[in-house]
Amino acid sequence: MDLRAFFTPAAIAAQWNEAASNRIPYLGAGLFPAKKKAGLDLSWLKGSRGLPVSLMPSAFDAKATFRDRIGFSKIETEMPFFREGFKIKEKDRQELLRVADSNDPYARAVIERVFDDVNNLIDGANVVPERMIMQLLFPQDGNAGIAIKANGVAYVYNYDPKGTWKAHNYIELSGGDLWSASATADPFAVFKTAKDKIRSSTGTELTIAVMTTATFNMLAKTDAVKKRYLTTSGLTLGYLTDDEVKNVVSGTSRIQIAIYDKQYKDESGIAHAFVPDGYVAMIPAGDLGGTWYGTTPEEADLIASPTAEVELVNTGVAITRIIEEHPVNTNIFASEIVLPSYERMDEVAVIKVIGESAAALTAEEPAQEEPAQKARTR
């Protein structure tokens, strides 16, 4: 069997696209659809009031580990670059020879394992923009921006340099208004406050509240919600189902609740939730921005090279295969240059519904109950 003809970037892309069609998509991917352009200038990345996103130079290391790889300092200083790969070594190649024998019962398992390795790279590439988007949608300190590491370099992007968004669109509850204070909290009043703020400044109607199950459970336990739900006999219930709570909120505040519990694993293999507990993002219908993909070095310089093969998946993730002759290794890389724009951030409100102590506890104890691949969306 000729591995070069069997395990190509085109075959990898086709196999991944087929598998991805059956997966539950990320919430951020739907709200910030993927877009592509050559390079990526910050003037294309809009934040509050349609202004270009501000870059924090102090977050950059002057000796960036990948500066020479990109070879174009302007892109390097504006967009984080992500690249990771794996090798099919000579020993692995011997296992793949089994595929040539159709009677080998392990042939299918060998093929699946090889494709799983590269699928993991693509899945990891797709986690990156989702993490960025959720940082924008749920700024835990009210400062809308992105802080992320790539190739040993820390990047900080400030989407609200003057703090105007935080002053108007970020609502932090306290005292008896906290949703943990079930006897006194009034989620309906909070929803109305947020809706009125956004409507008065932008004319946009907020229609969706995004939160985790833990945050939703706090909402469901408040007396305000339980007393709002009446049975046919005119009595309130001590316990409401999820659907009953959603119906109460929808009927009272005209807000649809979206629960988002997906998780990912960070570079250390620790599972984290994309959305922090104790926060609610209230958003309007439609797209909120775009996920912009730049041109990776592989796409720019290797796509027509006789020594490498390159295929794009998910708009801007480059899958590259390079075969070494001595030793005989096949190198597979996934790379991307990606950053979201947030044109409608002034039409989004974020509510912090828990106190500082609970928020700190949530930040210090990432969820680890279930693997990232089994995380769920409701």
mmCIF file of C-alpha atoms in Angstrom:
data_model
loop_
_atom_site.group_PDB
_atom_site.id
_atom_site.type_symbol
_atom_site.label_atom_id
_atom_site.label_comp_id
_atom_site.label_asym_id
_atom_site.label_seq_id
_atom_site.Cartn_x
_atom_site.Cartn_y
_atom_site.Cartn_z
ATOM 1 C CA MET A 1 0.000 0.000 0.000
ATOM 2 C CA ASP A 2 1.274 3.459 -0.916
ATOM 3 C CA LEU A 3 0.726 5.580 2.174
ATOM 4 C CA ARG A 4 1.243 8.737 0.132
ATOM 5 C CA ALA A 5 -1.843 7.941 -1.927
ATOM 6 C CA PHE A 6 -3.919 6.773 1.013
ATOM 7 C CA PHE A 7 -3.306 9.311 3.784
ATOM 8 C CA THR A 8 -3.514 12.675 2.019
ATOM 9 C CA PRO A 9 -4.729 16.046 3.323
ATOM 10 C CA ALA A 10 -7.649 15.796 0.876
ATOM 11 C CA ALA A 11 -8.650 12.411 2.331
ATOM 12 C CA ILE A 12 -8.236 13.781 5.849
ATOM 13 C CA ALA A 13 -10.461 16.769 5.041
ATOM 14 C CA ALA A 14 -13.135 14.558 3.456
ATOM 15 C CA GLN A 15 -13.136 12.179 6.416
ATOM 16 C CA TRP A 16 -13.296 15.030 8.948
ATOM 17 C CA ASN A 17 -16.110 16.827 7.119
ATOM 18 C CA GLU A 18 -18.142 13.625 7.089
ATOM 19 C CA ALA A 19 -17.602 13.059 10.807
ATOM 20 C CA ALA A 20 -18.233 16.721 11.670
ATOM 21 C CA SER A 21 -21.645 16.654 9.997
ATOM 22 C CA ASN A 22 -22.926 14.479 12.850
ATOM 23 C CA ARG A 23 -21.510 16.569 15.680
ATOM 24 C CA ILE A 24 -23.320 19.167 17.757
ATOM 25 C CA PRO A 25 -21.854 22.500 16.609
ATOM 26 C CA TYR A 26 -20.289 24.998 18.973
ATOM 27 C CA LEU A 27 -22.538 27.859 20.038
ATOM 28 C CA GLY A 28 -19.882 30.427 19.178
ATOM 29 C CA ALA A 29 -19.509 29.072 15.657
ATOM 30 C CA GLY A 30 -23.171 29.854 15.046
ATOM 31 C CA LEU A 31 -23.075 33.356 16.531
ATOM 32 C CA PHE A 32 -19.712 34.257 14.970
ATOM 33 C CA PRO A 33 -19.680 32.574 11.530
ATOM 34 C CA ALA A 34 -16.315 31.818 9.951
ATOM 35 C CA LYS A 35 -14.881 34.269 7.423
ATOM 36 C CA LYS A 36 -11.631 34.387 5.487
ATOM 37 C CA LYS A 37 -9.317 36.991 4.040
ATOM 38 C CA ALA A 38 -5.683 37.194 3.014
ATOM 39 C CA GLY A 39 -3.716 38.136 6.103
ATOM 40 C CA LEU A 40 -5.695 39.871 8.831
ATOM 41 C CA ASP A 41 -5.340 43.528 9.739
ATOM 42 C CA LEU A 42 -6.799 44.689 13.032
ATOM 43 C CA SER A 43 -8.792 47.328 11.176
ATOM 44 C CA TRP A 44 -11.013 44.457 10.056
ATOM 45 C CA LEU A 45 -11.629 43.372 13.644
ATOM 46 C CA LYS A 46 -14.322 45.559 15.094
ATOM 47 C CA GLY A 47 -15.234 45.892 18.751
ATOM 48 C CA SER A 48 -17.346 48.354 20.710
ATOM 49 C CA ARG A 49 -18.995 51.047 18.539
ATOM 50 C CA GLY A 50 -17.452 49.556 15.419
ATOM 51 C CA LEU A 51 -13.913 50.653 16.322
ATOM 52 C CA PRO A 52 -10.829 48.545 15.558
ATOM 53 C CA VAL A 53 -9.767 46.136 18.278
ATOM 54 C CA SER A 54 -6.955 47.459 20.471
ATOM 55 C CA LEU A 55 -3.883 45.292 20.889
ATOM 56 C CA MET A 56 -1.981 45.295 24.198
ATOM 57 C CA PRO A 57 1.717 45.291 23.197
ATOM 58 C CA SER A 58 2.860 44.607 26.755
ATOM 59 C CA ALA A 59 1.495 41.069 26.472
ATOM 60 C CA PHE A 60 3.980 40.129 23.766
ATOM 61 C CA ASP A 61 7.388 38.590 24.238
ATOM 62 C CA ALA A 62 9.969 40.297 22.051
ATOM 63 C CA LYS A 63 11.528 36.879 21.436
ATOM 64 C CA ALA A 64 8.433 35.164 20.130
ATOM 65 C CA THR A 65 9.163 31.519 19.435
ATOM 66 C CA PHE A 66 7.502 31.570 16.022
ATOM 67 C CA ARG A 67 8.573 34.913 14.611
ATOM 68 C CA ASP A 68 10.919 33.350 12.091
ATOM 69 C CA ARG A 69 8.279 30.837 11.013
ATOM 70 C CA ILE A 70 5.758 33.446 9.955
ATOM 71 C CA GLY A 71 8.401 35.771 8.588
ATOM 72 C CA PHE A 72 5.965 38.693 8.435
ATOM 73 C CA SER A 73 6.039 40.733 11.622
ATOM 74 C CA LYS A 74 2.798 42.624 10.962
ATOM 75 C CA ILE A 75 0.707 39.456 10.956
ATOM 76 C CA GLU A 76 2.627 38.141 13.952
ATOM 77 C CA THR A 77 1.858 41.212 16.015
ATOM 78 C CA GLU A 78 -1.823 41.214 15.135
ATOM 79 C CA MET A 79 -2.970 37.628 15.039
ATOM 80 C CA PRO A 80 -2.130 34.660 17.229
ATOM 81 C CA PHE A 81 -0.727 31.743 15.287
ATOM 82 C CA PHE A 82 -1.500 28.153 16.276
ATOM 83 C CA ARG A 83 0.210 25.085 14.928
ATOM 84 C CA GLU A 84 0.592 21.517 16.133
ATOM 85 C CA GLY A 85 1.326 18.201 14.478
ATOM 86 C CA PHE A 86 2.208 14.533 14.824
ATOM 87 C CA LYS A 87 4.374 11.993 13.048
ATOM 88 C CA ILE A 88 3.690 8.653 11.457
ATOM 89 C CA LYS A 89 7.009 7.032 12.255
ATOM 90 C CA GLU A 90 8.646 4.033 10.640
ATOM 91 C CA LYS A 91 7.233 1.714 13.304
ATOM 92 C CA ASP A 92 3.736 3.101 12.772
ATOM 93 C CA ARG A 93 4.205 2.555 9.061
ATOM 94 C CA GLN A 94 4.683 -1.168 9.633
ATOM 95 C CA GLU A 95 1.287 -1.326 11.336
ATOM 96 C CA LEU A 96 -0.302 0.458 8.416
ATOM 97 C CA LEU A 97 0.984 -2.240 6.103
ATOM 98 C CA ARG A 98 -1.646 -4.481 7.681
ATOM 99 C CA VAL A 99 -4.263 -2.539 5.777
ATOM 100 C CA ALA A 100 -2.942 -4.112 2.603
ATOM 101 C CA ASP A 101 -4.101 -7.469 3.933
ATOM 102 C CA SER A 102 -7.877 -7.395 3.770
ATOM 103 C CA ASN A 103 -8.040 -10.456 6.037
ATOM 104 C CA ASP A 104 -6.364 -8.689 8.956
ATOM 105 C CA PRO A 105 -9.068 -8.098 11.614
ATOM 106 C CA TYR A 106 -7.132 -5.098 12.951
ATOM 107 C CA ALA A 107 -6.935 -3.255 9.638
ATOM 108 C CA ARG A 108 -9.952 -1.014 10.278
ATOM 109 C CA ALA A 109 -8.769 -0.165 13.796
ATOM 110 C CA VAL A 110 -5.392 0.891 12.442
ATOM 111 C CA ILE A 111 -6.947 3.191 9.853
ATOM 112 C CA GLU A 112 -9.307 4.729 12.404
ATOM 113 C CA ARG A 113 -6.476 5.375 14.839
ATOM 114 C CA VAL A 114 -4.474 7.268 12.235
ATOM 115 C CA PHE A 115 -7.437 9.406 11.243
ATOM 116 C CA ASP A 116 -8.344 9.965 14.918
ATOM 117 C CA ASP A 117 -4.921 11.508 15.504
ATOM 118 C CA VAL A 118 -5.429 14.135 12.838
ATOM 119 C CA ASN A 119 -9.079 14.655 13.814
ATOM 120 C CA ASN A 120 -7.864 15.519 17.290
ATOM 121 C CA LEU A 121 -5.663 18.207 15.775
ATOM 122 C CA ILE A 122 -8.589 19.689 13.847
ATOM 123 C CA ASP A 123 -10.869 19.503 16.888
ATOM 124 C CA GLY A 124 -8.188 21.287 18.894
ATOM 125 C CA ALA A 125 -7.975 23.983 16.235
ATOM 126 C CA ASN A 126 -11.750 24.508 16.448
ATOM 127 C CA VAL A 127 -11.598 24.842 20.228
ATOM 128 C CA VAL A 128 -9.388 27.937 19.907
ATOM 129 C CA PRO A 129 -11.963 30.340 18.361
ATOM 130 C CA GLU A 130 -14.693 28.974 20.640
ATOM 131 C CA ARG A 131 -12.581 29.818 23.687
ATOM 132 C CA MET A 132 -12.005 33.300 22.292
ATOM 133 C CA ILE A 133 -15.685 33.886 21.549
ATOM 134 C CA MET A 134 -16.804 32.740 24.982
ATOM 135 C CA GLN A 135 -14.263 35.047 26.608
ATOM 136 C CA LEU A 136 -15.878 37.900 24.692
ATOM 137 C CA LEU A 137 -19.414 36.826 25.559
ATOM 138 C CA PHE A 138 -18.620 36.187 29.233
ATOM 139 C CA PRO A 139 -15.986 38.674 30.469
ATOM 140 C CA GLN A 140 -15.726 37.657 34.116
ATOM 141 C CA ASP A 141 -14.347 41.029 35.222
ATOM 142 C CA GLY A 142 -16.413 43.080 32.805
ATOM 143 C CA ASN A 143 -13.419 43.854 30.590
ATOM 144 C CA ALA A 144 -14.389 42.572 27.157
ATOM 145 C CA GLY A 145 -11.366 41.026 25.517
ATOM 146 C CA ILE A 146 -9.335 37.925 24.808
ATOM 147 C CA ALA A 147 -6.341 36.568 26.709
ATOM 148 C CA ILE A 148 -4.826 33.453 25.204
ATOM 149 C CA LYS A 149 -1.460 31.785 24.688
ATOM 150 C CA ALA A 150 -0.063 30.517 21.404
ATOM 151 C CA ASN A 151 3.361 28.960 20.898
ATOM 152 C CA GLY A 152 4.546 30.206 24.286
ATOM 153 C CA VAL A 153 3.426 33.797 23.655
ATOM 154 C CA ALA A 154 0.681 35.473 25.678
ATOM 155 C CA TYR A 155 -1.729 37.606 23.658
ATOM 156 C CA VAL A 156 -4.189 40.138 25.090
ATOM 157 C CA TYR A 157 -6.759 41.816 22.850
ATOM 158 C CA ASN A 158 -8.862 44.616 24.301
ATOM 159 C CA TYR A 159 -12.266 45.011 22.627
ATOM 160 C CA ASP A 160 -13.359 47.820 24.953
ATOM 161 C CA PRO A 161 -10.285 50.071 25.415
ATOM 162 C CA LYS A 162 -12.215 52.998 26.886
ATOM 163 C CA GLY A 163 -14.405 50.915 29.185
ATOM 164 C CA THR A 164 -17.632 52.257 27.711
ATOM 165 C CA TRP A 165 -19.075 48.790 27.142
ATOM 166 C CA LYS A 166 -18.350 47.720 30.712
ATOM 167 C CA ALA A 167 -19.921 50.868 32.132
ATOM 168 C CA HIS A 168 -23.172 50.407 30.220
ATOM 169 C CA ASN A 169 -23.554 46.734 29.300
ATOM 170 C CA TYR A 170 -22.045 44.863 32.256
ATOM 171 C CA ILE A 171 -24.389 44.379 35.209
ATOM 172 C CA GLU A 172 -23.016 43.046 38.499
ATOM 173 C CA LEU A 173 -25.558 42.047 41.126
ATOM 174 C CA SER A 174 -24.956 42.249 44.864
ATOM 175 C CA GLY A 175 -26.591 41.555 48.208
ATOM 176 C CA GLY A 176 -30.163 40.329 48.047
ATOM 177 C CA ASP A 177 -30.238 40.639 44.260
ATOM 178 C CA LEU A 178 -27.782 37.755 43.828
ATOM 179 C CA TRP A 179 -29.482 34.672 42.434
ATOM 180 C CA SER A 180 -28.019 32.649 45.283
ATOM 181 C CA ALA A 181 -30.324 34.673 47.566
ATOM 182 C CA SER A 182 -33.366 32.760 46.399
ATOM 183 C CA ALA A 183 -35.834 34.496 48.717
ATOM 184 C CA THR A 184 -35.078 38.028 47.508
ATOM 185 C CA ALA A 185 -33.597 37.686 44.026
ATOM 186 C CA ASP A 186 -35.741 38.875 41.126
ATOM 187 C CA PRO A 187 -34.416 37.584 37.774
ATOM 188 C CA PHE A 188 -37.336 39.171 35.933
ATOM 189 C CA ALA A 189 -36.330 42.632 37.128
ATOM 190 C CA VAL A 190 -32.721 41.978 36.074
ATOM 191 C CA PHE A 191 -33.789 40.828 32.619
ATOM 192 C CA LYS A 192 -35.941 43.925 32.214
ATOM 193 C CA THR A 193 -33.092 46.210 33.291
ATOM 194 C CA ALA A 194 -30.747 44.665 30.751
ATOM 195 C CA LYS A 195 -33.325 44.763 27.961
ATOM 196 C CA ASP A 196 -34.196 48.398 28.656
ATOM 197 C CA LYS A 197 -30.522 49.415 28.687
ATOM 198 C CA ILE A 198 -29.789 47.871 25.313
ATOM 199 C CA ARG A 199 -33.052 48.984 23.718
ATOM 200 C CA SER A 200 -32.578 52.612 24.799
ATOM 201 C CA SER A 201 -29.005 52.806 23.470
ATOM 202 C CA THR A 202 -29.166 50.686 20.310
ATOM 203 C CA GLY A 203 -32.837 49.993 19.597
ATOM 204 C CA THR A 204 -32.093 46.255 19.670
ATOM 205 C CA GLU A 205 -34.316 43.788 21.494
ATOM 206 C CA LEU A 206 -32.530 41.136 23.563
ATOM 207 C CA THR A 207 -34.208 37.772 23.053
ATOM 208 C CA ILE A 208 -31.849 35.043 24.345
ATOM 209 C CA ALA A 209 -30.155 34.433 27.697
ATOM 210 C CA VAL A 210 -27.149 32.087 27.551
ATOM 211 C CA MET A 211 -26.044 30.366 30.771
ATOM 212 C CA THR A 212 -24.854 27.091 32.251
ATOM 213 C CA THR A 213 -26.991 24.500 33.990
ATOM 214 C CA ALA A 214 -25.634 25.593 37.386
ATOM 215 C CA THR A 215 -26.715 29.182 36.723
ATOM 216 C CA PHE A 216 -30.080 28.015 35.421
ATOM 217 C CA ASN A 217 -30.623 25.974 38.595
ATOM 218 C CA MET A 218 -30.077 29.101 40.709
ATOM 219 C CA LEU A 219 -32.643 30.892 38.579
ATOM 220 C CA ALA A 220 -35.126 28.043 39.002
ATOM 221 C CA LYS A 221 -34.796 28.085 42.802
ATOM 222 C CA THR A 222 -35.678 31.753 43.247
ATOM 223 C CA ASP A 223 -39.019 32.465 44.858
ATOM 224 C CA ALA A 224 -39.767 35.023 42.159
ATOM 225 C CA VAL A 225 -39.781 32.317 39.500
ATOM 226 C CA LYS A 226 -41.627 29.734 41.556
ATOM 227 C CA LYS A 227 -44.332 32.181 42.622
ATOM 228 C CA ARG A 228 -44.763 33.306 39.034
ATOM 229 C CA TYR A 229 -45.765 29.801 38.037
ATOM 230 C CA LEU A 230 -49.345 29.014 38.976
ATOM 231 C CA THR A 231 -51.097 25.678 38.655
ATOM 232 C CA THR A 232 -54.621 25.391 37.337
ATOM 233 C CA SER A 233 -55.773 25.504 40.964
ATOM 234 C CA GLY A 234 -53.996 28.806 41.538
ATOM 235 C CA LEU A 235 -51.257 27.328 43.720
ATOM 236 C CA THR A 236 -47.511 27.774 43.318
ATOM 237 C CA LEU A 237 -45.170 24.789 43.131
ATOM 238 C CA GLY A 238 -42.038 24.229 45.207
ATOM 239 C CA TYR A 239 -40.299 22.509 42.305
ATOM 240 C CA LEU A 240 -40.505 23.318 38.623
ATOM 241 C CA THR A 241 -39.229 21.312 35.697
ATOM 242 C CA ASP A 242 -36.706 22.889 33.338
ATOM 243 C CA ASP A 243 -39.377 23.413 30.702
ATOM 244 C CA GLU A 244 -41.711 25.056 33.219
ATOM 245 C CA VAL A 245 -38.980 27.482 34.274
ATOM 246 C CA LYS A 246 -38.182 28.336 30.663
ATOM 247 C CA ASN A 247 -41.857 28.898 29.918
ATOM 248 C CA VAL A 248 -42.204 31.215 32.918
ATOM 249 C CA VAL A 249 -39.202 33.278 31.844
ATOM 250 C CA SER A 250 -40.328 33.356 28.220
ATOM 251 C CA GLY A 251 -43.876 34.345 29.121
ATOM 252 C CA THR A 252 -42.819 37.011 31.602
ATOM 253 C CA SER A 253 -39.663 38.494 30.062
ATOM 254 C CA ARG A 254 -39.913 37.300 26.449
ATOM 255 C CA ILE A 255 -36.472 35.772 26.825
ATOM 256 C CA GLN A 256 -35.531 32.321 25.551
ATOM 257 C CA ILE A 257 -33.030 30.495 27.754
ATOM 258 C CA ALA A 258 -30.135 28.681 26.072
ATOM 259 C CA ILE A 259 -28.129 26.327 28.286
ATOM 260 C CA TYR A 260 -24.568 25.759 27.150
ATOM 261 C CA ASP A 261 -22.488 23.204 29.035
ATOM 262 C CA LYS A 262 -19.863 22.216 26.481
ATOM 263 C CA GLN A 263 -16.343 21.740 27.774
ATOM 264 C CA TYR A 264 -12.830 21.576 26.391
ATOM 265 C CA LYS A 265 -9.453 20.394 27.619
ATOM 266 C CA ASP A 266 -6.669 22.905 27.981
ATOM 267 C CA GLU A 267 -3.011 22.376 27.170
ATOM 268 C CA SER A 268 -2.560 20.500 30.455
ATOM 269 C CA GLY A 269 -5.414 18.100 29.759
ATOM 270 C CA ILE A 270 -7.714 19.677 32.370
ATOM 271 C CA ALA A 271 -11.383 20.049 31.436
ATOM 272 C CA HIS A 272 -12.946 23.502 31.575
ATOM 273 C CA ALA A 273 -16.377 24.824 30.737
ATOM 274 C CA PHE A 274 -16.554 27.342 27.902
ATOM 275 C CA VAL A 275 -19.123 29.344 29.894
ATOM 276 C CA PRO A 276 -18.435 30.211 33.553
ATOM 277 C CA ASP A 277 -21.080 29.504 36.169
ATOM 278 C CA GLY A 278 -22.824 32.548 37.613
ATOM 279 C CA TYR A 279 -22.891 34.639 34.437
ATOM 280 C CA VAL A 280 -25.633 35.311 31.894
ATOM 281 C CA ALA A 281 -25.083 36.707 28.406
ATOM 282 C CA MET A 282 -28.193 38.335 26.981
ATOM 283 C CA ILE A 283 -28.000 38.526 23.205
ATOM 284 C CA PRO A 284 -30.197 39.533 20.268
ATOM 285 C CA ALA A 285 -31.151 37.314 17.373
ATOM 286 C CA GLY A 286 -28.708 36.922 14.485
ATOM 287 C CA ASP A 287 -24.936 36.972 14.114
ATOM 288 C CA LEU A 288 -22.937 38.939 16.659
ATOM 289 C CA GLY A 289 -19.663 39.112 14.761
ATOM 290 C CA GLY A 290 -17.377 36.971 12.672
ATOM 291 C CA THR A 291 -14.590 34.456 13.210
ATOM 292 C CA TRP A 292 -11.822 35.679 10.937
ATOM 293 C CA TYR A 293 -9.203 33.275 9.651
ATOM 294 C CA GLY A 294 -5.948 34.587 8.249
ATOM 295 C CA THR A 295 -3.607 32.947 5.786
ATOM 296 C CA THR A 296 -1.244 30.521 7.491
ATOM 297 C CA PRO A 297 2.338 30.083 6.279
ATOM 298 C CA GLU A 298 1.398 26.608 5.052
ATOM 299 C CA GLU A 299 -1.453 27.947 2.938
ATOM 300 C CA ALA A 300 0.580 30.873 1.659
ATOM 301 C CA ASP A 301 3.828 29.085 0.826
ATOM 302 C CA LEU A 302 3.263 25.338 0.682
ATOM 303 C CA ILE A 303 -0.074 24.894 -1.076
ATOM 304 C CA ALA A 304 1.703 24.768 -4.454
ATOM 305 C CA SER A 305 4.911 23.198 -3.196
ATOM 306 C CA PRO A 306 6.033 19.877 -4.716
ATOM 307 C CA THR A 307 7.335 18.739 -1.311
ATOM 308 C CA ALA A 308 4.134 19.281 0.683
ATOM 309 C CA GLU A 309 0.352 18.936 0.393
ATOM 310 C CA VAL A 310 -2.095 21.367 1.978
ATOM 311 C CA GLU A 311 -5.876 21.219 2.375
ATOM 312 C CA LEU A 312 -8.167 23.683 4.174
ATOM 313 C CA VAL A 313 -10.989 22.622 6.482
ATOM 314 C CA ASN A 314 -13.488 24.732 8.395
ATOM 315 C CA THR A 315 -12.672 27.826 6.305
ATOM 316 C CA GLY A 316 -9.165 28.490 7.582
ATOM 317 C CA VAL A 317 -7.574 25.460 9.303
ATOM 318 C CA ALA A 318 -4.702 24.248 7.120
ATOM 319 C CA ILE A 319 -3.891 20.528 7.134
ATOM 320 C CA THR A 320 -0.383 19.934 5.813
ATOM 321 C CA ARG A 321 1.472 16.727 5.020
ATOM 322 C CA ILE A 322 5.236 16.620 4.579
ATOM 323 C CA ILE A 323 7.076 13.334 3.955
ATOM 324 C CA GLU A 324 10.635 12.977 5.210
ATOM 325 C CA GLU A 325 12.855 10.500 3.395
ATOM 326 C CA HIS A 326 15.398 9.795 6.132
ATOM 327 C CA PRO A 327 14.168 8.571 8.485
ATOM 328 C CA VAL A 328 10.940 7.803 6.649
ATOM 329 C CA ASN A 329 8.363 9.861 8.557
ATOM 330 C CA THR A 330 5.092 11.422 7.552
ATOM 331 C CA ASN A 331 4.470 14.735 9.323
ATOM 332 C CA ILE A 332 0.918 16.043 9.650
ATOM 333 C CA PHE A 333 0.309 19.613 10.846
ATOM 334 C CA ALA A 334 -2.818 21.603 11.653
ATOM 335 C CA SER A 335 -2.338 25.370 11.700
ATOM 336 C CA GLU A 336 -4.532 28.456 11.903
ATOM 337 C CA ILE A 337 -4.430 32.208 12.361
ATOM 338 C CA VAL A 338 -7.743 33.188 13.903
ATOM 339 C CA LEU A 339 -9.429 35.972 15.861
ATOM 340 C CA PRO A 340 -13.100 36.993 16.149
ATOM 341 C CA SER A 341 -14.584 40.382 15.404
ATOM 342 C CA TYR A 342 -17.435 41.590 17.616
ATOM 343 C CA GLU A 343 -19.374 44.228 15.691
ATOM 344 C CA ARG A 344 -22.558 43.904 17.760
ATOM 345 C CA MET A 345 -21.013 43.867 21.216
ATOM 346 C CA ASP A 346 -22.907 47.044 22.144
ATOM 347 C CA GLU A 347 -26.096 45.037 21.616
ATOM 348 C CA VAL A 348 -25.099 42.411 24.197
ATOM 349 C CA ALA A 349 -25.522 42.604 27.974
ATOM 350 C CA VAL A 350 -23.706 40.438 30.507
ATOM 351 C CA ILE A 351 -25.001 39.879 34.024
ATOM 352 C CA LYS A 352 -22.922 38.569 36.910
ATOM 353 C CA VAL A 353 -25.438 36.884 39.208
ATOM 354 C CA ILE A 354 -23.101 35.438 41.880
ATOM 355 C CA GLY A 355 -20.892 37.047 44.524
ATOM 356 C CA GLU A 356 -17.127 37.368 44.443
ATOM 357 C CA SER A 357 -16.453 34.348 46.658
ATOM 358 C CA ALA A 358 -18.548 32.042 44.485
ATOM 359 C CA ALA A 359 -16.995 33.439 41.302
ATOM 360 C CA ALA A 360 -13.487 32.848 42.635
ATOM 361 C CA LEU A 361 -14.373 29.287 43.576
ATOM 362 C CA THR A 362 -15.703 28.645 40.094
ATOM 363 C CA ALA A 363 -12.560 30.023 38.483
ATOM 364 C CA GLU A 364 -10.230 27.972 40.713
ATOM 365 C CA GLU A 365 -12.029 24.660 40.280
ATOM 366 C CA PRO A 366 -12.465 23.791 36.590
ATOM 367 C CA ALA A 367 -15.026 21.148 35.783
ATOM 368 C CA GLN A 368 -13.471 17.704 35.422
ATOM 369 C CA GLU A 369 -16.420 15.393 35.799
ATOM 370 C CA GLU A 370 -16.648 14.426 32.128
ATOM 371 C CA PRO A 371 -14.266 14.415 29.178
ATOM 372 C CA ALA A 372 -14.468 17.251 26.696
ATOM 373 C CA GLN A 373 -15.719 14.965 23.953
ATOM 374 C CA LYS A 374 -18.730 14.023 26.082
ATOM 375 C CA ALA A 375 -19.695 17.547 27.000
ATOM 376 C CA ARG A 376 -23.271 18.326 26.158
ATOM 377 C CA THR A 377 -25.331 21.166 24.807
ATOM 378 C CA ARG A 378 -28.938 21.685 25.608
#
